[in-house]
XYZ file of C-alpha atoms in Angstrom:
593
model
C -64.844 -51.057 29.989
C -62.781 -50.557 26.617
C -64.532 -49.516 23.274
C -66.374 -51.860 20.939
C -63.789 -53.277 18.749
C -63.502 -51.470 14.844
C -65.781 -52.758 12.160
C -62.818 -54.392 10.021
C -61.733 -56.366 13.313
C -62.384 -60.270 13.038
C -64.342 -62.182 15.895
C -61.889 -63.424 18.100
C -61.255 -67.173 18.262
C -61.189 -69.257 21.566
C -57.969 -68.113 22.922
C -56.786 -64.715 20.851
C -56.383 -61.995 22.479
C -59.059 -59.200 22.007
C -57.406 -55.799 20.435
C -59.529 -52.736 20.533
C -59.356 -49.628 18.161
C -57.820 -47.664 21.138
C -55.133 -50.026 21.380
C -56.294 -51.457 24.532
C -55.770 -55.341 24.602
C -58.254 -57.467 26.602
C -56.191 -60.818 27.674
C -57.480 -64.169 26.971
C -56.046 -67.705 28.331
C -53.667 -69.378 25.843
C -53.497 -72.889 25.663
C -50.268 -72.970 27.365
C -51.236 -71.160 30.554
C -51.830 -74.082 33.246
C -55.331 -74.197 34.788
C -57.115 -76.712 36.822
C -58.172 -79.561 34.838
C -61.964 -79.119 35.681
C -61.735 -75.763 34.317
C -60.102 -77.109 30.913
C -62.729 -79.514 30.712
C -65.419 -76.689 30.978
C -63.634 -74.995 28.357
C -63.691 -77.954 25.912
C -66.936 -78.310 26.608
C -67.708 -74.823 25.395
C -65.771 -74.974 22.798
C -67.196 -78.170 21.549
C -70.736 -76.162 21.666
C -69.357 -73.317 19.944
C -68.049 -75.471 16.871
C -71.548 -77.462 16.675
C -73.525 -74.697 16.866
C -71.319 -72.717 14.078
C -71.596 -76.127 12.055
C -75.718 -75.614 12.107
C -75.472 -72.246 11.310
C -73.593 -72.867 8.132
C -76.822 -74.832 6.588
C -79.516 -72.808 8.175
C -82.680 -72.602 6.040
C -83.392 -69.422 4.403
C -86.659 -69.592 5.283
C -86.038 -69.818 8.918
C -85.014 -67.581 11.901
C -81.100 -67.774 12.614
C -78.955 -65.090 14.387
C -75.619 -64.961 14.191
C -74.946 -63.015 17.463
C -71.838 -64.274 19.136
C -70.771 -66.752 16.461
C -68.022 -66.757 13.793
C -70.747 -67.085 11.227
C -69.977 -68.509 7.447
C -70.037 -65.480 4.988
C -73.407 -64.639 3.617
C -75.260 -66.721 6.224
C -78.799 -64.944 6.990
C -78.961 -62.973 10.052
C -82.724 -62.464 10.925
C -84.685 -60.798 14.049
C -88.402 -61.315 14.078
C -89.776 -58.665 16.767
C -91.661 -58.651 19.055
C -91.660 -62.342 20.424
C -95.016 -64.003 19.409
C -95.897 -64.352 23.241
C -94.264 -61.660 25.496
C -94.888 -62.925 28.945
C -95.045 -59.233 30.224
C -97.975 -58.131 28.452
C -100.711 -56.798 30.349
C -102.756 -54.141 28.765
C -104.937 -52.945 31.963
C -101.580 -52.180 33.447
C -100.672 -49.813 30.760
C -103.512 -47.356 29.710
C -103.099 -45.323 27.107
C -105.743 -42.845 27.993
C -105.340 -41.925 32.201
C -107.245 -38.583 31.647
C -106.041 -35.322 32.773
C -104.967 -34.219 29.644
C -104.610 -30.893 30.176
C -106.235 -27.606 27.849
C -105.209 -28.025 24.165
C -106.456 -25.958 21.362
C -105.321 -26.424 17.821
C -103.616 -23.446 16.021
C -104.510 -22.134 12.550
C -103.186 -24.652 9.376
C -99.804 -24.362 8.068
C -99.210 -24.019 3.968
C -96.003 -22.701 3.426
C -96.952 -23.457 -0.547
C -99.434 -20.654 -0.366
C -97.563 -18.217 1.949
C -93.624 -18.678 2.715
C -90.941 -16.603 0.074
C -89.015 -19.534 0.054
C -90.095 -23.151 -0.576
C -88.876 -26.145 2.013
C -86.236 -28.282 0.333
C -86.039 -32.154 1.397
C -82.478 -33.539 1.563
C -83.713 -37.073 1.778
C -80.830 -38.930 3.688
C -81.467 -37.974 7.278
C -80.801 -41.243 9.381
C -77.976 -42.533 6.807
C -74.494 -42.559 7.071
C -72.339 -42.591 3.252
C -69.171 -44.245 2.828
C -66.322 -42.383 4.256
C -64.580 -42.510 1.076
C -64.614 -44.432 -2.044
C -62.425 -46.638 -4.384
C -59.306 -44.970 -5.324
C -58.597 -44.970 -8.980
C -59.962 -42.332 -12.184
C -63.282 -43.017 -11.427
C -63.702 -39.643 -10.027
C -67.206 -38.191 -10.795
C -67.126 -34.727 -12.900
C -69.953 -33.318 -10.380
C -68.076 -30.443 -7.797
C -70.296 -32.611 -4.707
C -71.000 -36.106 -5.394
C -73.494 -37.621 -3.320
C -73.941 -41.314 -3.567
C -77.693 -41.378 -2.191
C -78.543 -39.515 -5.515
C -77.085 -42.013 -7.478
C -78.903 -45.343 -6.601
C -81.518 -45.358 -9.498
C -85.330 -46.012 -7.686
C -83.439 -47.251 -4.633
C -82.324 -43.371 -3.478
C -84.386 -41.754 -1.281
C -86.282 -39.104 -2.406
C -85.280 -35.649 -2.170
C -85.951 -32.609 -3.662
C -84.472 -31.718 -7.260
C -82.953 -28.772 -7.945
C -84.831 -25.838 -9.552
C -85.112 -26.360 -13.445
C -84.411 -29.940 -13.402
C -87.315 -30.772 -15.765
C -86.560 -27.927 -17.596
C -89.256 -25.157 -16.074
C -87.330 -22.491 -13.516
C -89.853 -22.110 -11.172
C -90.196 -23.418 -7.619
C -93.238 -25.342 -6.260
C -94.860 -22.829 -4.051
C -97.734 -20.825 -5.711
C -96.815 -18.176 -8.176
C -97.119 -14.332 -6.950
C -100.761 -13.983 -8.448
C -102.203 -17.696 -7.704
C -103.551 -19.420 -4.925
C -103.594 -23.269 -4.485
C -107.176 -24.546 -4.360
C -106.798 -28.242 -4.561
C -103.892 -30.896 -4.619
C -103.631 -34.148 -6.118
C -100.903 -36.543 -4.830
C -99.674 -39.527 -6.267
C -96.811 -40.980 -3.893
C -94.626 -44.307 -3.833
C -93.897 -46.095 -1.059
C -90.759 -45.984 1.503
C -87.829 -47.598 1.403
C -88.037 -51.334 1.789
C -86.011 -54.572 1.864
C -85.301 -56.462 -1.559
C -88.002 -58.455 -3.281
C -87.254 -61.616 -2.644
C -84.526 -63.400 -0.152
C -84.722 -66.538 -2.306
C -84.126 -64.777 -5.867
C -81.774 -65.879 -8.480
C -80.569 -62.088 -8.363
C -79.998 -59.035 -6.828
C -78.483 -58.831 -2.861
C -79.865 -62.377 -1.896
C -77.974 -63.793 -4.776
C -74.699 -62.878 -3.927
C -75.458 -63.884 -0.451
C -76.212 -67.281 -1.628
C -72.947 -67.100 -3.749
C -71.002 -66.576 -0.300
C -72.500 -68.733 1.571
C -71.957 -71.959 -0.826
C -68.180 -71.055 -1.549
C -65.328 -71.597 0.689
C -64.292 -67.844 0.760
C -61.555 -65.772 1.933
C -61.190 -62.222 1.727
C -58.499 -59.465 2.116
C -57.917 -55.897 1.727
C -61.139 -54.049 1.136
C -63.186 -57.340 1.127
C -62.077 -58.688 4.095
C -64.841 -57.557 6.085
C -66.822 -60.646 4.404
C -65.050 -63.023 6.339
C -67.453 -62.700 8.932
C -70.298 -60.691 7.006
C -73.953 -62.070 7.336
C -76.856 -61.284 5.229
C -79.338 -58.865 7.569
C -82.039 -57.953 4.638
C -85.713 -58.751 5.448
C -87.912 -59.345 2.547
C -90.325 -56.687 0.798
C -91.511 -54.567 4.135
C -90.927 -51.259 5.074
C -87.328 -50.734 6.743
C -87.093 -48.382 9.665
C -85.809 -45.803 7.391
C -88.793 -46.085 5.129
C -91.563 -45.810 7.815
C -89.719 -42.404 8.638
C -89.673 -41.295 5.208
C -93.220 -41.769 5.190
C -94.171 -40.392 7.992
C -91.588 -37.105 7.358
C -93.465 -36.796 3.893
C -96.901 -36.345 5.549
C -95.538 -33.500 8.189
C -94.014 -32.114 4.794
C -97.452 -32.432 2.891
C -99.369 -30.939 6.018
C -96.968 -28.179 6.312
C -97.376 -27.484 2.549
C -100.963 -27.760 2.286
C -102.649 -28.001 5.871
C -105.026 -25.141 5.012
C -106.978 -27.197 2.518
C -108.172 -29.193 5.459
C -110.471 -26.078 5.895
C -112.345 -27.137 3.401
C -112.979 -30.406 4.744
C -114.220 -28.653 8.016
C -116.703 -26.235 6.204
C -118.457 -29.341 4.440
C -118.151 -31.501 7.465
C -116.901 -34.304 5.573
C -113.537 -36.523 5.826
C -110.570 -36.555 3.098
C -110.113 -39.926 1.050
C -106.917 -41.563 0.691
C -106.182 -44.365 -0.879
C -103.571 -47.532 -1.141
C -103.169 -50.895 -1.844
C -103.388 -54.193 0.171
C -99.468 -55.157 0.155
C -97.857 -54.890 3.230
C -95.387 -52.006 2.737
C -98.101 -50.281 0.832
C -100.456 -49.933 3.735
C -97.897 -49.163 6.070
C -96.791 -46.693 3.886
C -100.021 -44.844 4.075
C -100.394 -45.618 7.334
C -97.067 -44.009 7.984
C -98.156 -41.106 5.906
C -101.406 -40.518 7.640
C -99.369 -40.089 11.121
C -96.999 -37.719 9.907
C -100.139 -35.786 7.710
C -102.591 -36.146 10.636
C -101.157 -37.165 13.922
C -102.020 -39.746 16.266
C -104.732 -40.843 16.914
C -105.886 -41.196 13.233
C -109.627 -42.059 14.367
C -112.293 -39.501 12.852
C -109.417 -37.805 11.038
C -109.844 -39.193 7.350
C -110.959 -42.566 5.698
C -108.424 -44.990 3.784
C -109.414 -47.149 0.953
C -107.091 -50.359 0.472
C -107.690 -51.606 -2.735
C -106.693 -55.380 -3.338
C -103.379 -55.658 -4.906
C -103.776 -59.701 -6.464
C -104.262 -60.775 -9.987
C -107.938 -60.944 -11.021
C -108.135 -57.453 -9.349
C -108.361 -54.107 -11.179
C -106.404 -51.719 -9.597
C -104.970 -48.759 -11.144
C -102.176 -48.321 -8.146
C -100.979 -51.916 -9.389
C -102.410 -52.185 -13.229
C -99.624 -54.496 -13.717
C -101.434 -57.228 -11.922
C -104.705 -56.835 -14.458
C -102.406 -56.986 -17.754
C -101.665 -60.250 -18.973
C -98.822 -59.250 -21.273
C -97.030 -57.735 -18.211
C -95.777 -61.370 -17.570
C -94.085 -61.751 -20.812
C -90.689 -60.833 -20.192
C -89.944 -60.125 -24.293
C -92.906 -57.441 -23.891
C -92.588 -55.938 -20.128
C -88.960 -56.449 -19.503
C -87.452 -55.259 -21.843
C -84.620 -53.455 -19.976
C -83.184 -56.083 -18.786
C -80.750 -57.134 -21.962
C -79.653 -53.687 -22.445
C -79.278 -52.880 -18.567
C -77.072 -56.402 -18.473
C -74.749 -54.814 -21.677
C -74.090 -51.775 -19.722
C -73.591 -53.380 -16.274
C -70.662 -55.522 -18.493
C -68.905 -52.179 -19.513
C -69.045 -50.006 -16.548
C -68.218 -52.961 -14.023
C -65.255 -54.626 -15.835
C -62.635 -52.980 -14.112
C -64.357 -53.456 -10.788
C -64.612 -57.024 -11.249
C -60.905 -57.542 -11.899
C -59.938 -55.059 -8.937
C -62.160 -56.718 -6.176
C -61.262 -60.359 -7.544
C -57.887 -59.731 -6.533
C -58.798 -59.295 -2.487
C -61.463 -62.490 -2.662
C -60.677 -66.362 -3.054
C -63.127 -69.515 -3.435
C -65.439 -67.515 -5.818
C -65.144 -66.122 -9.142
C -66.678 -62.946 -9.422
C -68.518 -61.587 -12.642
C -70.323 -58.402 -13.412
C -73.756 -59.698 -11.963
C -72.081 -60.291 -8.559
C -70.295 -57.164 -8.551
C -73.763 -55.147 -9.459
C -75.313 -57.324 -6.867
C -72.915 -56.039 -4.453
C -73.358 -52.271 -5.441
C -77.363 -53.272 -4.818
C -76.116 -54.640 -1.451
C -74.667 -51.094 -0.580
C -78.182 -49.169 -1.298
C -80.488 -51.898 0.214
C -78.509 -52.219 3.786
C -78.207 -48.195 3.946
C -81.720 -47.624 3.667
C -81.919 -50.791 6.042
C -79.084 -50.686 8.754
C -78.106 -47.118 7.899
C -74.663 -47.823 7.023
C -72.865 -50.620 4.684
C -69.307 -51.412 4.045
C -70.420 -52.408 0.379
C -70.384 -48.768 -0.837
C -66.957 -47.947 -0.405
C -65.881 -50.894 -2.744
C -66.653 -48.508 -5.799
C -65.556 -45.219 -7.239
C -67.729 -42.422 -8.152
C -67.791 -43.007 -11.833
C -69.033 -46.866 -11.093
C -71.782 -45.097 -8.843
C -72.547 -43.204 -11.886
C -72.947 -46.100 -13.977
C -75.126 -47.966 -11.308
C -77.465 -45.087 -11.360
C -77.467 -45.588 -15.205
C -78.358 -48.846 -15.112
C -81.369 -48.074 -14.061
C -82.345 -46.009 -16.220
C -81.720 -48.171 -18.870
C -84.046 -50.653 -17.313
C -86.571 -48.603 -16.028
C -86.830 -46.639 -19.442
C -87.358 -50.131 -21.497
C -88.963 -51.808 -18.876
C -91.605 -49.780 -17.281
C -91.051 -46.020 -19.122
C -91.265 -44.219 -22.199
C -89.703 -46.818 -24.290
C -91.999 -49.601 -23.100
C -94.594 -50.954 -25.327
C -97.028 -51.284 -22.352
C -96.372 -48.079 -20.067
C -98.997 -45.787 -21.710
C -101.736 -48.541 -20.807
C -100.814 -49.392 -17.633
C -100.660 -45.493 -16.485
C -104.010 -44.299 -18.444
C -106.605 -45.853 -15.617
C -105.189 -43.161 -13.041
C -105.305 -40.803 -15.686
C -108.751 -41.467 -16.324
C -109.466 -41.005 -12.822
C -107.628 -37.922 -12.498
C -109.570 -36.546 -15.719
C -112.764 -37.907 -13.420
C -111.987 -36.027 -10.257
C -110.962 -32.985 -12.278
C -114.286 -32.733 -13.982
C -116.158 -34.534 -11.154
C -117.549 -37.042 -13.931
C -117.807 -40.698 -13.419
C -116.186 -42.586 -15.920
C -118.681 -44.200 -18.441
C -116.654 -47.212 -19.600
C -114.029 -48.982 -17.440
C -111.880 -50.454 -20.168
C -108.609 -50.165 -18.462
C -107.254 -51.050 -14.624
C -110.142 -49.207 -13.210
C -112.200 -50.587 -10.855
C -115.761 -49.917 -11.084
C -116.670 -51.476 -8.266
C -114.903 -48.823 -6.050
C -115.977 -46.312 -8.309
C -118.801 -44.422 -6.194
C -119.407 -41.535 -4.103
C -118.075 -42.928 -0.846
C -114.452 -44.503 -1.961
C -114.293 -42.617 -5.036
C -115.682 -39.081 -4.238
C -115.729 -35.902 -6.243
C -115.189 -32.219 -5.019
C -112.349 -32.897 -2.376
C -109.678 -30.029 -2.232
C -107.237 -32.768 -1.428
C -106.567 -36.421 -2.706
C -103.838 -39.118 -1.910
C -102.839 -42.329 -3.717
C -99.982 -44.488 -2.920
C -98.778 -46.479 -5.106
C -95.103 -48.224 -6.403
C -92.199 -46.466 -8.599
C -93.242 -47.978 -12.112
C -96.787 -46.854 -11.773
C -95.618 -43.214 -11.609
C -93.216 -44.012 -14.347
C -96.394 -45.333 -16.226
C -98.341 -42.396 -15.131
C -95.931 -39.490 -16.666
C -95.731 -41.499 -19.856
C -99.640 -42.042 -20.209
C -99.537 -37.854 -19.151
C -98.071 -37.667 -22.228
C -95.033 -35.636 -20.364
C -92.511 -35.831 -23.304
C -89.820 -33.396 -21.462
C -88.777 -36.751 -19.515
C -88.271 -38.308 -23.141
C -86.506 -35.349 -24.876
C -83.377 -37.278 -25.041
C -84.698 -40.109 -26.982
C -83.641 -43.698 -26.360
C -81.021 -44.766 -24.128
C -78.119 -46.331 -25.417
C -76.477 -49.343 -23.780
C -72.662 -48.322 -24.346
C -72.105 -44.814 -22.688
C -74.314 -42.216 -20.456
C -75.200 -39.527 -22.466
C -74.849 -35.960 -21.523
C -77.948 -33.910 -20.402
C -79.851 -37.237 -19.993
C -83.758 -36.002 -19.652
C -85.220 -39.585 -18.043
C -83.361 -40.221 -14.876
C -84.809 -42.824 -12.411
C -83.210 -41.125 -9.284
C -85.012 -38.087 -9.656
C -88.630 -39.214 -10.896
C -89.035 -42.587 -9.178
C -87.178 -42.583 -6.031
C -88.247 -44.146 -2.488
C -91.149 -41.776 -1.271
C -91.272 -40.011 -4.380
C -94.100 -37.852 -5.093
C -96.077 -36.056 -7.687
C -98.171 -33.067 -6.711
C -101.046 -32.036 -9.119
C -101.852 -28.415 -8.367
C -104.734 -26.710 -8.638
C -104.846 -23.114 -8.698
C -106.781 -19.378 -9.109
C -104.651 -17.039 -10.428
C -105.571 -13.212 -11.070
C -103.398 -13.503 -13.859
C -104.710 -16.315 -15.969
C -108.255 -16.633 -16.766
C -110.093 -20.230 -15.062
C -108.541 -22.481 -12.966
C -104.533 -23.614 -13.698
C -102.627 -27.210 -13.127
C -99.289 -27.775 -12.493
C -97.477 -30.923 -12.205
C -94.946 -30.981 -9.516
C -92.064 -34.386 -9.626
C -90.188 -34.486 -6.131
C -90.437 -30.688 -6.510
C -89.366 -30.177 -9.787
C -91.762 -28.452 -11.647
C -92.435 -30.636 -15.220
C -93.192 -28.216 -18.286
C -96.514 -28.743 -19.674
C -96.506 -27.132 -22.861
C -95.712 -30.746 -24.338
C -98.873 -31.100 -24.323
C -101.796 -29.948 -27.162
C -103.432 -26.792 -25.724
C -101.119 -25.921 -23.037
C -99.203 -22.676 -23.792
C -95.643 -21.830 -22.521
C -95.775 -20.647 -19.296
C -92.873 -19.787 -16.905
C -94.522 -21.633 -14.226
C -95.283 -24.728 -15.950
C -99.244 -23.815 -15.377
C -101.664 -25.354 -17.845
C -105.631 -24.174 -17.961
C -107.314 -27.272 -16.675
C -109.712 -26.996 -19.264
C -107.067 -27.445 -21.962
C -104.999 -30.025 -19.978
C -108.159 -32.261 -19.442
C -108.976 -32.295 -23.259
C -105.238 -33.167 -23.837
C -105.681 -36.013 -21.464
C -108.864 -37.318 -23.111
C -107.112 -37.626 -26.226
C -104.598 -39.909 -24.663
C -107.395 -41.857 -23.207
C -109.170 -42.113 -26.573
C -106.182 -43.135 -28.299
C -105.003 -46.264 -25.829
C -106.237 -49.844 -25.928
C -105.992 -51.231 -23.393
C -107.581 -54.736 -24.493
C -104.846 -54.485 -27.363
C -102.207 -53.738 -25.315
C -102.656 -56.124 -22.345
C -104.452 -58.849 -23.870
C -103.849 -59.475 -27.174
C -100.761 -61.548 -28.600
C -98.236 -59.314 -30.428
C -94.257 -59.373 -30.848
C -92.144 -56.673 -30.376
C -90.184 -55.850 -34.032
C -86.786 -56.398 -33.844
C -84.540 -53.041 -33.360
C -87.924 -51.295 -32.301
C -87.805 -48.081 -30.059
C -90.224 -45.698 -29.004
C -90.697 -42.550 -26.795
C -94.316 -43.149 -26.302
C -94.488 -46.196 -24.354
C -96.840 -47.745 -26.885
C -96.783 -50.058 -29.245
C -97.140 -47.813 -32.115
C -96.328 -50.263 -34.812
C -99.615 -51.933 -34.382
């Protein structure tokens, strides 16, 4: 059996020979070959069916299911597959019982705890199952970095990885310092890799696919794969790789902090984890739990599912209850400066790629969407031809475009960010002090703050959220080291940038609040660890310099109470105000008011 055609090979026409990558040729009959009339009639009939199906495919609805398998599709045609079938004919549950007895003898071993016992810390590369491009575009766009990793230059679309020790300013690793023991962990994590938010979007990968579909394009050279390229991305939900990320994160956290479960056994209680109702949030939490506890999940933990929708308070999706978050002049201030930067760093790429495609006039937005296509296709399909179209420098530019957008849109440069993150800070203080929130004046949900769904005294808490909320929370906590290099310019990438979205909020990002008991320190200590990078807490009032980034819990709590007192949710989210021309901040708050 001959090997499959190479990735760049076009689908054969009805009468062409098929040439494979090893030089073998599958010969097909040409029109000049004499065949009986019946065979020629049959061939013509089949050809007519193929032409008809191809024409139908060209006008397939975005909202319907369509597969282009076996057809020469119009570039940009959506190709989706709904699995499983709605009514499989071979489903007989009684014939496939999951428990047939005879399990054999088993007994659990000791709980792992590498964060407490190992001499080194397990680092996470983040890119298992993903294939990088074999090469990048040629030119003067070589990165200054010795080893360029494209997976770490996709902004919030990057897979999470362990940042380098000292990346955030503390030259310490996440395992417990020599004189300390970890007594508790509060984990806040993002969902795993997902499909784009909206396949009917006016921007992003779906927009680029729609542009191709509505144009009569012909591509050559590095873009020749577009001639039969189809749009294969779904919408909103986790990709297979995204599911694996959260399962792996669950395994990782069990290996690091499994010993904390002894406290639950001793107290005869179960852990309570939280997530939201959105599909990818619930799926992320479930996959995390499968990795952490193993199957079956029954009687191992309890899962709170909060409603993520307008009209419901939710600290893990606070933007849903903040009216001003719907105002583009307040909540999406990163779009304009990001677009300025995109026009600059992709100027050469637009001209370079336009030489290889006709029927469409490329602009900077199209080319940026092609870069997004690379990231989304890779985390969805494992590999993308779009990735090799750009230089390393252009990928650094792409990464920075996300930094600009998130800095001004949801981070330290946003007037809303601190208020959006303050609800989670209130909950963190409530858990640390084992004191109920007295006044619910932010995104906290009073209905769910009870002894069952918001318990005190647990040594392990796990909350699932979105990347924007992670950045909101880091802002609300006052972790100003991320804002050290100040507002982000739109015309160049600053050296030593302190705020990088790919480091703080990639897919499956995680923030660990470690609680420690140390013989070298009076009272319990706390550390904040973002994607395995220790964050300095000496920027907080009352927190001393510490080589391991620790701060006494009491001092940390007092600093956060001050942040809570100085944050007015109603002012930020409900009152009518305008951002002054030229205003900037590094506090995430409308400090001109």
